[in-house]
């Protein structure tokens, strides 16, 4: 075991908790911070504290925002007749990067995963239906990752949404099977959006 001075061990330990960061990368990041100026290191620490203090969920779509209602929901130029349902705020960002989608979003906050105890009540599904009761769009576009859980979530939503007489489509699987929207390049995602099919 490497023996770090205690504050350094603490920083390495914190970096190791980050996704995709192993002990070696954690060490590299910690030593990078050590070499930074006091000012740069403080800016990093403050950015982390600020994001936790100021960012919350949009009360309409559950995207991350520093306002009560996010910029997308507040934008009257967006097409309220088109609602894209995504699992994660990162998927929303992926869709936005394409520049093709001009509708609104609903972020579920995950996908159904019964084995992990994630059922409809753990996601923003009830909020989605409440929202649809107030304002029914002409089309709901499901944009779930092509994974087992993503497909199951899309099927669940499609069944319930169609029962309400809503038109439901799913983006085409130009997105590689088992892949994630988040890692799909904008051009592929545009194709997937344009090739969306009825559910
Ligand atoms: Zn919003």
PDB file of C-alpha atoms and ligand atoms in Angstrom:
ATOM      1  CA  UNK A   1       0.000   0.000   0.000  1.00  0.00           C
ATOM      2  CA  UNK A   2       1.199   3.470  -0.850  1.00  0.00           C
ATOM      3  CA  UNK A   3       1.478   5.676   2.206  1.00  0.00           C
ATOM      4  CA  UNK A   4       0.166   9.149   1.402  1.00  0.00           C
ATOM      5  CA  UNK A   5       0.143  12.020   3.845  1.00  0.00           C
ATOM      6  CA  UNK A   6      -3.358  12.017   5.334  1.00  0.00           C
ATOM      7  CA  UNK A   7      -4.860  15.006   3.413  1.00  0.00           C
ATOM      8  CA  UNK A   8      -3.488  13.579   0.176  1.00  0.00           C
ATOM      9  CA  UNK A   9      -4.877  10.127   0.971  1.00  0.00           C
ATOM     10  CA  UNK A  10      -8.251  11.768   1.569  1.00  0.00           C
ATOM     11  CA  UNK A  11      -8.227  13.488  -1.830  1.00  0.00           C
ATOM     12  CA  UNK A  12      -7.115  10.319  -3.619  1.00  0.00           C
ATOM     13  CA  UNK A  13      -9.892   8.463  -1.806  1.00  0.00           C
ATOM     14  CA  UNK A  14     -12.515  11.002  -2.910  1.00  0.00           C
ATOM     15  CA  UNK A  15     -11.384  10.846  -6.545  1.00  0.00           C
ATOM     16  CA  UNK A  16     -11.522   7.040  -6.417  1.00  0.00           C
ATOM     17  CA  UNK A  17     -15.255   7.253  -5.675  1.00  0.00           C
ATOM     18  CA  UNK A  18     -15.858   8.927  -9.054  1.00  0.00           C
ATOM     19  CA  UNK A  19     -17.183   6.769 -11.900  1.00  0.00           C
ATOM     20  CA  UNK A  20     -14.485   5.377 -14.167  1.00  0.00           C
ATOM     21  CA  UNK A  21     -11.669   6.490 -11.872  1.00  0.00           C
ATOM     22  CA  UNK A  22      -9.396   3.741 -10.587  1.00  0.00           C
ATOM     23  CA  UNK A  23      -6.606   4.125  -7.992  1.00  0.00           C
ATOM     24  CA  UNK A  24      -4.048   5.107 -10.642  1.00  0.00           C
ATOM     25  CA  UNK A  25      -6.220   7.878 -12.142  1.00  0.00           C
ATOM     26  CA  UNK A  26      -7.212   9.046  -8.669  1.00  0.00           C
ATOM     27  CA  UNK A  27      -3.552   9.430  -7.806  1.00  0.00           C
ATOM     28  CA  UNK A  28      -2.880  11.305 -11.034  1.00  0.00           C
ATOM     29  CA  UNK A  29      -5.774  13.729 -10.389  1.00  0.00           C
ATOM     30  CA  UNK A  30      -4.745  14.305  -6.787  1.00  0.00           C
ATOM     31  CA  UNK A  31      -1.161  15.112  -7.800  1.00  0.00           C
ATOM     32  CA  UNK A  32      -2.511  17.396 -10.521  1.00  0.00           C
ATOM     33  CA  UNK A  33      -4.503  19.315  -7.914  1.00  0.00           C
ATOM     34  CA  UNK A  34      -1.383  19.527  -5.733  1.00  0.00           C
ATOM     35  CA  UNK A  35       0.486  21.199  -8.579  1.00  0.00           C
ATOM     36  CA  UNK A  36      -2.368  23.648  -9.234  1.00  0.00           C
ATOM     37  CA  UNK A  37      -2.261  27.155  -7.812  1.00  0.00           C
ATOM     38  CA  UNK A  38      -4.253  27.805  -4.647  1.00  0.00           C
ATOM     39  CA  UNK A  39      -6.712  29.762  -6.803  1.00  0.00           C
ATOM     40  CA  UNK A  40      -7.272  26.994  -9.356  1.00  0.00           C
ATOM     41  CA  UNK A  41      -7.777  24.368  -6.680  1.00  0.00           C
ATOM     42  CA  UNK A  42     -10.246  26.618  -4.877  1.00  0.00           C
ATOM     43  CA  UNK A  43     -12.198  27.180  -8.126  1.00  0.00           C
ATOM     44  CA  UNK A  44     -12.565  23.401  -8.488  1.00  0.00           C
ATOM     45  CA  UNK A  45     -13.684  22.940  -4.897  1.00  0.00           C
ATOM     46  CA  UNK A  46     -16.143  25.848  -5.151  1.00  0.00           C
ATOM     47  CA  UNK A  47     -17.603  24.577  -8.427  1.00  0.00           C
ATOM     48  CA  UNK A  48     -18.404  21.279  -6.695  1.00  0.00           C
ATOM     49  CA  UNK A  49     -19.972  23.009  -3.702  1.00  0.00           C
ATOM     50  CA  UNK A  50     -21.952  25.406  -5.920  1.00  0.00           C
ATOM     51  CA  UNK A  51     -23.387  22.696  -8.153  1.00  0.00           C
ATOM     52  CA  UNK A  52     -24.707  20.887  -5.079  1.00  0.00           C
ATOM     53  CA  UNK A  53     -26.124  24.073  -3.566  1.00  0.00           C
ATOM     54  CA  UNK A  54     -27.725  25.583  -6.672  1.00  0.00           C
ATOM     55  CA  UNK A  55     -28.760  22.823  -9.032  1.00  0.00           C
ATOM     56  CA  UNK A  56     -32.079  21.117  -8.519  1.00  0.00           C
ATOM     57  CA  UNK A  57     -34.811  19.594 -10.649  1.00  0.00           C
ATOM     58  CA  UNK A  58     -37.113  21.488 -13.000  1.00  0.00           C
ATOM     59  CA  UNK A  59     -40.573  21.092 -11.492  1.00  0.00           C
ATOM     60  CA  UNK A  60     -42.071  20.419 -14.933  1.00  0.00           C
ATOM     61  CA  UNK A  61     -39.649  18.057 -16.704  1.00  0.00           C
ATOM     62  CA  UNK A  62     -37.169  17.057 -13.937  1.00  0.00           C
ATOM     63  CA  UNK A  63     -34.161  18.165 -15.929  1.00  0.00           C
ATOM     64  CA  UNK A  64     -31.369  19.676 -13.840  1.00  0.00           C
ATOM     65  CA  UNK A  65     -31.682  23.439 -13.523  1.00  0.00           C
ATOM     66  CA  UNK A  66     -30.758  26.355 -11.275  1.00  0.00           C
ATOM     67  CA  UNK A  67     -34.294  27.747 -11.669  1.00  0.00           C
ATOM     68  CA  UNK A  68     -37.730  26.541 -10.702  1.00  0.00           C
ATOM     69  CA  UNK A  69     -38.591  25.838 -14.340  1.00  0.00           C
ATOM     70  CA  UNK A  70     -35.724  24.991 -16.709  1.00  0.00           C
ATOM     71  CA  UNK A  71     -34.831  27.044 -19.786  1.00  0.00           C
ATOM     72  CA  UNK A  72     -36.299  24.471 -22.169  1.00  0.00           C
ATOM     73  CA  UNK A  73     -39.690  24.319 -20.437  1.00  0.00           C
ATOM     74  CA  UNK A  74     -39.747  28.116 -20.161  1.00  0.00           C
ATOM     75  CA  UNK A  75     -39.012  28.605 -23.874  1.00  0.00           C
ATOM     76  CA  UNK A  76     -42.287  29.419 -25.658  1.00  0.00           C
ATOM     77  CA  UNK A  77     -40.666  28.762 -29.055  1.00  0.00           C
ATOM     78  CA  UNK A  78     -40.427  25.050 -28.264  1.00  0.00           C
ATOM     79  CA  UNK A  79     -43.116  22.792 -29.729  1.00  0.00           C
ATOM     80  CA  UNK A  80     -45.304  21.738 -26.795  1.00  0.00           C
ATOM     81  CA  UNK A  81     -47.045  19.184 -29.041  1.00  0.00           C
ATOM     82  CA  UNK A  82     -43.970  16.983 -29.063  1.00  0.00           C
ATOM     83  CA  UNK A  83     -42.787  15.413 -25.815  1.00  0.00           C
ATOM     84  CA  UNK A  84     -39.596  13.366 -25.631  1.00  0.00           C
ATOM     85  CA  UNK A  85     -39.288  11.020 -22.654  1.00  0.00           C
ATOM     86  CA  UNK A  86     -35.722  10.188 -21.604  1.00  0.00           C
ATOM     87  CA  UNK A  87     -34.288   8.239 -18.699  1.00  0.00           C
ATOM     88  CA  UNK A  88     -31.493  10.573 -17.689  1.00  0.00           C
ATOM     89  CA  UNK A  89     -30.655  14.298 -17.945  1.00  0.00           C
ATOM     90  CA  UNK A  90     -27.570  13.278 -19.963  1.00  0.00           C
ATOM     91  CA  UNK A  91     -29.866  11.790 -22.610  1.00  0.00           C
ATOM     92  CA  UNK A  92     -31.680  15.122 -22.814  1.00  0.00           C
ATOM     93  CA  UNK A  93     -28.341  16.824 -23.423  1.00  0.00           C
ATOM     94  CA  UNK A  94     -27.522  14.253 -26.132  1.00  0.00           C
ATOM     95  CA  UNK A  95     -30.856  14.998 -27.851  1.00  0.00           C
ATOM     96  CA  UNK A  96     -30.312  18.749 -27.532  1.00  0.00           C
ATOM     97  CA  UNK A  97     -26.866  18.452 -29.121  1.00  0.00           C
ATOM     98  CA  UNK A  98     -28.473  17.165 -32.316  1.00  0.00           C
ATOM     99  CA  UNK A  99     -30.253  20.510 -32.679  1.00  0.00           C
ATOM    100  CA  UNK A 100     -33.089  18.573 -34.400  1.00  0.00           C
ATOM    101  CA  UNK A 101     -35.576  18.168 -31.614  1.00  0.00           C
ATOM    102  CA  UNK A 102     -37.631  21.283 -30.857  1.00  0.00           C
ATOM    103  CA  UNK A 103     -40.193  19.791 -28.504  1.00  0.00           C
ATOM    104  CA  UNK A 104     -40.222  19.434 -24.745  1.00  0.00           C
ATOM    105  CA  UNK A 105     -38.831  16.703 -22.481  1.00  0.00           C
ATOM    106  CA  UNK A 106     -39.700  14.595 -19.503  1.00  0.00           C
ATOM    107  CA  UNK A 107     -36.819  13.072 -17.537  1.00  0.00           C
ATOM    108  CA  UNK A 108     -37.716   9.847 -15.704  1.00  0.00           C
ATOM    109  CA  UNK A 109     -34.643   9.766 -13.506  1.00  0.00           C
ATOM    110  CA  UNK A 110     -33.749   6.194 -14.479  1.00  0.00           C
ATOM    111  CA  UNK A 111     -35.248   3.074 -16.017  1.00  0.00           C
ATOM    112  CA  UNK A 112     -37.389   0.304 -14.575  1.00  0.00           C
ATOM    113  CA  UNK A 113     -35.154  -2.281 -12.914  1.00  0.00           C
ATOM    114  CA  UNK A 114     -37.315  -4.544 -10.705  1.00  0.00           C
ATOM    115  CA  UNK A 115     -34.274  -6.577  -9.592  1.00  0.00           C
ATOM    116  CA  UNK A 116     -32.792  -3.397  -8.131  1.00  0.00           C
ATOM    117  CA  UNK A 117     -36.086  -2.336  -6.611  1.00  0.00           C
ATOM    118  CA  UNK A 118     -36.745   0.392  -9.179  1.00  0.00           C
ATOM    119  CA  UNK A 119     -40.416   0.314 -10.103  1.00  0.00           C
ATOM    120  CA  UNK A 120     -42.682   3.003 -11.613  1.00  0.00           C
ATOM    121  CA  UNK A 121     -42.974   4.782  -8.262  1.00  0.00           C
ATOM    122  CA  UNK A 122     -39.212   5.281  -8.055  1.00  0.00           C
ATOM    123  CA  UNK A 123     -39.252   7.146 -11.376  1.00  0.00           C
ATOM    124  CA  UNK A 124     -41.045  10.340 -12.454  1.00  0.00           C
ATOM    125  CA  UNK A 125     -43.767   8.323 -14.158  1.00  0.00           C
ATOM    126  CA  UNK A 126     -46.669   9.518 -12.014  1.00  0.00           C
ATOM    127  CA  UNK A 127     -45.531  13.089 -12.740  1.00  0.00           C
ATOM    128  CA  UNK A 128     -45.488  12.292 -16.446  1.00  0.00           C
ATOM    129  CA  UNK A 129     -49.102  11.131 -16.415  1.00  0.00           C
ATOM    130  CA  UNK A 130     -50.181  14.130 -14.328  1.00  0.00           C
ATOM    131  CA  UNK A 131     -48.491  16.360 -16.856  1.00  0.00           C
ATOM    132  CA  UNK A 132     -50.206  14.636 -19.784  1.00  0.00           C
ATOM    133  CA  UNK A 133     -53.602  15.012 -18.158  1.00  0.00           C
ATOM    134  CA  UNK A 134     -53.103  18.770 -18.193  1.00  0.00           C
ATOM    135  CA  UNK A 135     -51.520  19.029 -21.617  1.00  0.00           C
ATOM    136  CA  UNK A 136     -51.719  16.139 -24.040  1.00  0.00           C
ATOM    137  CA  UNK A 137     -49.073  16.423 -26.784  1.00  0.00           C
ATOM    138  CA  UNK A 138     -49.823  15.131 -30.293  1.00  0.00           C
ATOM    139  CA  UNK A 139     -46.836  12.778 -30.114  1.00  0.00           C
ATOM    140  CA  UNK A 140     -44.750  11.269 -27.342  1.00  0.00           C
ATOM    141  CA  UNK A 141     -41.295  10.211 -28.459  1.00  0.00           C
ATOM    142  CA  UNK A 142     -39.670   7.618 -26.236  1.00  0.00           C
ATOM    143  CA  UNK A 143     -35.885   7.811 -26.341  1.00  0.00           C
ATOM    144  CA  UNK A 144     -34.614   5.005 -24.159  1.00  0.00           C
ATOM    145  CA  UNK A 145     -31.251   3.269 -24.378  1.00  0.00           C
ATOM    146  CA  UNK A 146     -31.445  -0.010 -26.348  1.00  0.00           C
ATOM    147  CA  UNK A 147     -30.847  -2.124 -23.247  1.00  0.00           C
ATOM    148  CA  UNK A 148     -33.091  -4.709 -21.569  1.00  0.00           C
ATOM    149  CA  UNK A 149     -34.197  -2.178 -18.939  1.00  0.00           C
ATOM    150  CA  UNK A 150     -34.565   0.615 -21.522  1.00  0.00           C
ATOM    151  CA  UNK A 151     -36.759  -1.557 -23.733  1.00  0.00           C
ATOM    152  CA  UNK A 152     -38.865  -2.736 -20.780  1.00  0.00           C
ATOM    153  CA  UNK A 153     -39.369   0.871 -19.670  1.00  0.00           C
ATOM    154  CA  UNK A 154     -40.390   1.914 -23.192  1.00  0.00           C
ATOM    155  CA  UNK A 155     -42.849  -0.998 -23.426  1.00  0.00           C
ATOM    156  CA  UNK A 156     -44.355  -0.162 -20.053  1.00  0.00           C
ATOM    157  CA  UNK A 157     -44.813   3.493 -20.978  1.00  0.00           C
ATOM    158  CA  UNK A 158     -46.112   2.751 -24.481  1.00  0.00           C
ATOM    159  CA  UNK A 159     -48.793   0.416 -23.118  1.00  0.00           C
ATOM    160  CA  UNK A 160     -50.049   2.917 -20.564  1.00  0.00           C
ATOM    161  CA  UNK A 161     -49.783   5.945 -22.843  1.00  0.00           C
ATOM    162  CA  UNK A 162     -51.633   4.258 -25.692  1.00  0.00           C
ATOM    163  CA  UNK A 163     -54.398   3.347 -23.262  1.00  0.00           C
ATOM    164  CA  UNK A 164     -54.847   7.092 -22.834  1.00  0.00           C
ATOM    165  CA  UNK A 165     -55.262   7.408 -26.601  1.00  0.00           C
ATOM    166  CA  UNK A 166     -51.894   9.096 -27.096  1.00  0.00           C
ATOM    167  CA  UNK A 167     -49.629   8.632 -30.111  1.00  0.00           C
ATOM    168  CA  UNK A 168     -46.366   7.041 -29.000  1.00  0.00           C
ATOM    169  CA  UNK A 169     -43.197   6.558 -31.062  1.00  0.00           C
ATOM    170  CA  UNK A 170     -39.735   5.305 -30.184  1.00  0.00           C
ATOM    171  CA  UNK A 171     -36.508   6.533 -31.731  1.00  0.00           C
ATOM    172  CA  UNK A 172     -35.008   3.989 -34.133  1.00  0.00           C
ATOM    173  CA  UNK A 173     -32.222   1.819 -32.844  1.00  0.00           C
ATOM    174  CA  UNK A 174     -29.482   3.446 -34.887  1.00  0.00           C
ATOM    175  CA  UNK A 175     -28.180   3.686 -31.364  1.00  0.00           C
ATOM    176  CA  UNK A 176     -26.044   0.530 -30.973  1.00  0.00           C
ATOM    177  CA  UNK A 177     -27.728  -2.279 -29.005  1.00  0.00           C
ATOM    178  CA  UNK A 178     -26.619  -2.199 -25.391  1.00  0.00           C
ATOM    179  CA  UNK A 179     -25.252   1.302 -25.993  1.00  0.00           C
ATOM    180  CA  UNK A 180     -26.337   4.557 -24.465  1.00  0.00           C
ATOM    181  CA  UNK A 181     -27.759   7.739 -25.951  1.00  0.00           C
ATOM    182  CA  UNK A 182     -25.248   9.671 -24.005  1.00  0.00           C
ATOM    183  CA  UNK A 183     -22.367   8.138 -25.982  1.00  0.00           C
ATOM    184  CA  UNK A 184     -24.074   8.265 -29.363  1.00  0.00           C
ATOM    185  CA  UNK A 185     -22.802  10.851 -31.817  1.00  0.00           C
ATOM    186  CA  UNK A 186     -25.319  13.551 -32.819  1.00  0.00           C
ATOM    187  CA  UNK A 187     -25.540  12.389 -36.475  1.00  0.00           C
ATOM    188  CA  UNK A 188     -26.569   8.853 -35.442  1.00  0.00           C
ATOM    189  CA  UNK A 189     -29.008  10.262 -32.929  1.00  0.00           C
ATOM    190  CA  UNK A 190     -30.580  12.506 -35.596  1.00  0.00           C
ATOM    191  CA  UNK A 191     -31.069   9.397 -37.777  1.00  0.00           C
ATOM    192  CA  UNK A 192     -32.562   7.520 -34.850  1.00  0.00           C
ATOM    193  CA  UNK A 193     -34.934  10.397 -34.156  1.00  0.00           C
ATOM    194  CA  UNK A 194     -35.992  10.733 -37.782  1.00  0.00           C
ATOM    195  CA  UNK A 195     -36.495   6.974 -38.094  1.00  0.00           C
ATOM    196  CA  UNK A 196     -38.683   6.753 -35.014  1.00  0.00           C
ATOM    197  CA  UNK A 197     -41.438   4.193 -35.249  1.00  0.00           C
ATOM    198  CA  UNK A 198     -44.929   3.790 -33.848  1.00  0.00           C
ATOM    199  CA  UNK A 199     -45.223   1.733 -30.684  1.00  0.00           C
TER     200      UNK A 199
HETATM  201 ZN1  LIG B   1     -37.974  21.651 -17.523  1.00  0.00          ZN
END
